[in-house]
Amino acid sequence: LGLATDADGDRFGIVDEKGHFVEQNLILALILDYLVEKKEWRGGVARSVATTHLLDRIARRYNLPVYKTPVGFKYIADLFLKQKIIFGGEESACLTVKDHLPEKDGILAGLLVAEIVATSGKPLSELVEELHQKYGRRVFKQESRPISLEIEKKLTALIASPPAELAGRQVEKVVTVDGLKLDFSGDDWVLLRLSGTEPLIRCYAEAEEETEVNRLMKAAWEKVE
């Protein structure tokens, strides 16, 4: 098991016993599932719009409310101060939990993963596989491209008038708290948003199969390029 943080300790990186990097969305889901199943925590779950819907699947199983925020951990931290939140996470390797700092903590994430491995007596790769069996396999991707005035105008127009379908799939829900997010059946989704820190436009997508993720992202990029 390998545990790492960035230079200031607020983001995490986890490697399993085989030396394979474990995608951060899976770590978020693993920790949330542990907290609600083994520790029996109950309360709200906070995540950014760019974060895996695996968290939603876990929350649905335990009848927990899910709060969706713009990208930026400050929005999740603010919810901890206003609501009964037990867990908050972002796809960019950020999380915190109740009765801790209302801020992202990579050291905490690593310690929680170590606790899960130690108390279960199972290697991390096996725990991740069990997570897949319980909640389904998900593929998540994120791409960034340079922004231009033309792209920004197209995204603004798209937010004002979202499509009813994309890549041949019916849009079930439109979310515009941070860019344009289109939700589809089966917890599949795609998001286009402008970076808040760099001159980039980002595209995120999640689905059961990588081919579907690629299809959704290709169709989304075509809307703004």
Short mmCIF file of N, CA and C in Angstrom, two decimals, residues 35-119:
data_model
loop_
_atom_site.label_atom_id
_atom_site.label_comp_id
_atom_site.label_asym_id
_atom_site.label_seq_id
_atom_site.Cartn_x
_atom_site.Cartn_y
_atom_site.Cartn_z
N LEU A 35 -17.44 4.52 5.79
CA LEU A 35 -17.97 5.35 6.87
C LEU A 35 -19.45 5.08 7.13
N VAL A 36 -20.23 4.84 6.08
CA VAL A 36 -21.67 4.64 6.29
C VAL A 36 -22.00 3.18 6.61
N GLU A 37 -21.22 2.24 6.07
CA GLU A 37 -21.53 0.83 6.35
C GLU A 37 -20.90 0.35 7.65
N LYS A 38 -19.62 0.55 7.80
CA LYS A 38 -18.92 0.02 8.98
C LYS A 38 -19.05 0.91 10.20
N LYS A 39 -18.95 2.23 10.01
CA LYS A 39 -19.04 3.15 11.14
C LYS A 39 -20.46 3.66 11.38
N GLU A 40 -21.34 3.36 10.42
CA GLU A 40 -22.76 3.71 10.53
C GLU A 40 -22.99 5.22 10.69
N TRP A 41 -22.17 6.00 9.99
CA TRP A 41 -22.39 7.45 9.98
C TRP A 41 -23.61 7.76 9.12
N ARG A 42 -24.36 8.75 9.55
CA ARG A 42 -25.53 9.18 8.78
C ARG A 42 -25.56 10.70 8.69
N GLY A 43 -25.85 11.19 7.50
CA GLY A 43 -25.89 12.63 7.26
C GLY A 43 -25.71 12.89 5.78
N GLY A 44 -25.48 14.15 5.44
CA GLY A 44 -25.36 14.52 4.04
C GLY A 44 -24.01 14.18 3.43
N VAL A 45 -24.03 14.00 2.11
CA VAL A 45 -22.83 13.77 1.33
C VAL A 45 -22.67 14.94 0.36
N ALA A 46 -21.51 15.57 0.36
CA ALA A 46 -21.27 16.72 -0.51
C ALA A 46 -20.22 16.36 -1.56
N ARG A 47 -20.49 16.75 -2.79
CA ARG A 47 -19.52 16.53 -3.87
C ARG A 47 -19.66 17.64 -4.90
N SER A 48 -18.61 17.86 -5.66
CA SER A 48 -18.70 18.82 -6.75
C SER A 48 -19.41 18.19 -7.94
N VAL A 49 -19.86 19.02 -8.87
CA VAL A 49 -20.55 18.50 -10.06
C VAL A 49 -19.63 17.67 -10.95
N ALA A 50 -18.32 17.78 -10.75
CA ALA A 50 -17.35 17.06 -11.57
C ALA A 50 -16.91 15.74 -10.94
N THR A 51 -17.55 15.33 -9.88
CA THR A 51 -17.14 14.16 -9.11
C THR A 51 -18.04 12.96 -9.40
N THR A 52 -17.50 11.77 -9.23
CA THR A 52 -18.20 10.53 -9.55
C THR A 52 -19.59 10.40 -8.93
N HIS A 53 -20.51 9.83 -9.69
CA HIS A 53 -21.85 9.53 -9.18
C HIS A 53 -21.87 8.23 -8.39
N LEU A 54 -20.73 7.58 -8.23
CA LEU A 54 -20.65 6.46 -7.30
C LEU A 54 -21.05 6.91 -5.90
N LEU A 55 -20.70 8.15 -5.56
CA LEU A 55 -21.08 8.69 -4.26
C LEU A 55 -22.60 8.75 -4.14
N ASP A 56 -23.27 9.09 -5.23
CA ASP A 56 -24.73 9.14 -5.23
C ASP A 56 -25.33 7.75 -5.05
N ARG A 57 -24.71 6.76 -5.68
CA ARG A 57 -25.21 5.39 -5.55
C ARG A 57 -25.11 4.90 -4.11
N ILE A 58 -24.00 5.22 -3.48
CA ILE A 58 -23.83 4.85 -2.07
C ILE A 58 -24.86 5.57 -1.22
N ALA A 59 -25.02 6.87 -1.46
CA ALA A 59 -25.98 7.66 -0.69
C ALA A 59 -27.40 7.13 -0.87
N ARG A 60 -27.76 6.74 -2.08
CA ARG A 60 -29.11 6.20 -2.32
C ARG A 60 -29.33 4.91 -1.53
N ARG A 61 -28.31 4.07 -1.46
CA ARG A 61 -28.46 2.81 -0.73
C ARG A 61 -28.78 3.06 0.74
N TYR A 62 -28.21 4.12 1.29
CA TYR A 62 -28.39 4.41 2.72
C TYR A 62 -29.34 5.58 2.96
N ASN A 63 -30.03 6.01 1.90
CA ASN A 63 -31.03 7.08 2.01
C ASN A 63 -30.42 8.36 2.58
N LEU A 64 -29.28 8.76 2.04
CA LEU A 64 -28.59 9.97 2.49
C LEU A 64 -28.75 11.07 1.44
N PRO A 65 -28.92 12.32 1.87
CA PRO A 65 -29.00 13.42 0.90
C PRO A 65 -27.64 13.72 0.28
N VAL A 66 -27.66 14.13 -0.99
CA VAL A 66 -26.43 14.49 -1.69
C VAL A 66 -26.50 15.97 -2.07
N TYR A 67 -25.48 16.72 -1.71
CA TYR A 67 -25.39 18.14 -2.03
C TYR A 67 -24.35 18.31 -3.13
N LYS A 68 -24.75 18.94 -4.26
CA LYS A 68 -23.86 19.11 -5.40
C LYS A 68 -23.42 20.56 -5.49
N THR A 69 -22.12 20.78 -5.56
CA THR A 69 -21.56 22.13 -5.54
C THR A 69 -20.78 22.43 -6.82
N PRO A 70 -20.49 23.71 -7.08
CA PRO A 70 -19.52 24.04 -8.13
C PRO A 70 -18.16 23.44 -7.78
N VAL A 71 -17.27 23.34 -8.76
CA VAL A 71 -15.91 22.87 -8.50
C VAL A 71 -15.19 23.89 -7.62
N GLY A 72 -14.45 23.40 -6.65
CA GLY A 72 -13.78 24.27 -5.68
C GLY A 72 -14.16 23.82 -4.28
N PHE A 73 -13.17 23.37 -3.51
CA PHE A 73 -13.51 22.77 -2.22
C PHE A 73 -14.11 23.76 -1.23
N LYS A 74 -13.92 25.04 -1.48
CA LYS A 74 -14.50 26.04 -0.57
C LYS A 74 -16.02 25.91 -0.49
N TYR A 75 -16.64 25.47 -1.57
CA TYR A 75 -18.10 25.31 -1.57
C TYR A 75 -18.51 24.12 -0.70
N ILE A 76 -17.73 23.06 -0.74
CA ILE A 76 -17.99 21.90 0.12
C ILE A 76 -17.72 22.25 1.57
N ALA A 77 -16.61 22.95 1.82
CA ALA A 77 -16.28 23.37 3.18
C ALA A 77 -17.38 24.22 3.78
N ASP A 78 -17.96 25.09 2.96
CA ASP A 78 -19.04 25.95 3.44
C ASP A 78 -20.25 25.13 3.86
N LEU A 79 -20.53 24.05 3.14
CA LEU A 79 -21.66 23.18 3.50
C LEU A 79 -21.45 22.52 4.86
N PHE A 80 -20.20 22.16 5.17
CA PHE A 80 -19.91 21.56 6.47
C PHE A 80 -20.26 22.51 7.61
N LEU A 81 -20.17 23.79 7.35
CA LEU A 81 -20.47 24.79 8.38
C LEU A 81 -21.96 25.07 8.50
N LYS A 82 -22.73 24.67 7.48
CA LYS A 82 -24.16 25.02 7.45
C LYS A 82 -25.10 23.83 7.55
N GLN A 83 -24.64 22.64 7.16
CA GLN A 83 -25.50 21.46 7.12
C GLN A 83 -24.86 20.33 7.92
N LYS A 84 -25.64 19.27 8.13
CA LYS A 84 -25.10 18.08 8.78
C LYS A 84 -24.48 17.20 7.70
N ILE A 85 -23.23 17.46 7.39
CA ILE A 85 -22.51 16.74 6.34
C ILE A 85 -21.54 15.76 6.99
N ILE A 86 -21.52 14.52 6.50
CA ILE A 86 -20.58 13.54 7.05
C ILE A 86 -19.37 13.34 6.16
N PHE A 87 -19.50 13.69 4.87
CA PHE A 87 -18.43 13.43 3.92
C PHE A 87 -18.50 14.43 2.78
N GLY A 88 -17.35 14.95 2.39
CA GLY A 88 -17.29 15.84 1.24
C GLY A 88 -16.08 15.49 0.39
N GLY A 89 -16.26 15.42 -0.93
CA GLY A 89 -15.15 15.05 -1.79
C GLY A 89 -15.23 15.65 -3.18
N GLU A 90 -14.05 15.78 -3.79
CA GLU A 90 -13.93 16.24 -5.18
C GLU A 90 -13.03 15.29 -5.95
N GLU A 91 -13.28 15.20 -7.26
CA GLU A 91 -12.50 14.30 -8.10
C GLU A 91 -11.01 14.64 -8.15
N SER A 92 -10.66 15.85 -7.77
CA SER A 92 -9.26 16.28 -7.79
C SER A 92 -8.51 15.86 -6.53
N ALA A 93 -8.87 14.70 -5.97
CA ALA A 93 -8.19 14.10 -4.82
C ALA A 93 -8.32 14.94 -3.56
N CYS A 94 -9.53 15.41 -3.31
CA CYS A 94 -9.81 16.23 -2.13
C CYS A 94 -10.94 15.60 -1.32
N LEU A 95 -10.79 15.58 0.00
CA LEU A 95 -11.89 15.13 0.84
C LEU A 95 -11.72 15.62 2.27
N THR A 96 -12.83 15.63 2.99
CA THR A 96 -12.81 15.76 4.44
C THR A 96 -14.05 15.07 4.97
N VAL A 97 -14.12 14.91 6.29
CA VAL A 97 -15.25 14.24 6.92
C VAL A 97 -15.71 15.04 8.12
N LYS A 98 -16.83 14.63 8.69
CA LYS A 98 -17.39 15.35 9.84
C LYS A 98 -16.42 15.32 11.01
N ASP A 99 -16.57 16.31 11.90
CA ASP A 99 -15.76 16.42 13.12
C ASP A 99 -14.27 16.54 12.82
N HIS A 100 -13.95 17.06 11.65
CA HIS A 100 -12.56 17.29 11.27
C HIS A 100 -12.47 18.70 10.71
N LEU A 101 -11.42 19.00 9.98
CA LEU A 101 -11.28 20.33 9.38
C LEU A 101 -12.33 20.55 8.30
N PRO A 102 -12.93 21.74 8.22
CA PRO A 102 -13.80 22.05 7.09
C PRO A 102 -12.95 22.47 5.88
N GLU A 103 -12.02 21.61 5.53
CA GLU A 103 -11.08 21.86 4.44
C GLU A 103 -10.52 20.53 3.97
N LYS A 104 -10.04 20.46 2.74
CA LYS A 104 -9.51 19.20 2.21
C LYS A 104 -8.24 18.79 2.94
N ASP A 105 -8.07 17.47 3.14
CA ASP A 105 -6.96 16.96 3.92
C ASP A 105 -6.47 15.64 3.32
N GLY A 106 -5.35 15.68 2.63
CA GLY A 106 -4.80 14.49 2.01
C GLY A 106 -4.24 13.49 3.00
N ILE A 107 -3.73 13.98 4.13
CA ILE A 107 -3.21 13.09 5.16
C ILE A 107 -4.36 12.27 5.75
N LEU A 108 -5.47 12.93 6.03
CA LEU A 108 -6.66 12.23 6.53
C LEU A 108 -7.09 11.13 5.55
N ALA A 109 -7.11 11.44 4.27
CA ALA A 109 -7.52 10.46 3.26
C ALA A 109 -6.64 9.22 3.32
N GLY A 110 -5.33 9.44 3.40
CA GLY A 110 -4.40 8.31 3.47
C GLY A 110 -4.60 7.48 4.72
N LEU A 111 -4.82 8.14 5.85
CA LEU A 111 -5.04 7.42 7.10
C LEU A 111 -6.33 6.61 7.06
N LEU A 112 -7.37 7.17 6.45
CA LEU A 112 -8.63 6.43 6.34
C LEU A 112 -8.47 5.19 5.46
N VAL A 113 -7.74 5.31 4.37
CA VAL A 113 -7.49 4.14 3.52
C VAL A 113 -6.69 3.09 4.29
N ALA A 114 -5.68 3.52 5.05
CA ALA A 114 -4.90 2.59 5.86
C ALA A 114 -5.79 1.89 6.89
N GLU A 115 -6.71 2.64 7.48
CA GLU A 115 -7.65 2.06 8.46
C GLU A 115 -8.55 1.02 7.80
N ILE A 116 -9.05 1.34 6.61
CA ILE A 116 -9.94 0.41 5.90
C ILE A 116 -9.20 -0.89 5.58
N VAL A 117 -7.98 -0.78 5.09
CA VAL A 117 -7.19 -1.97 4.76
C VAL A 117 -6.89 -2.77 6.02
N ALA A 118 -6.50 -2.08 7.10
CA ALA A 118 -6.13 -2.77 8.34
C ALA A 118 -7.32 -3.48 8.99
N THR A 119 -8.45 -2.79 9.08
CA THR A 119 -9.61 -3.38 9.76
C THR A 119 -10.26 -4.49 8.94
#
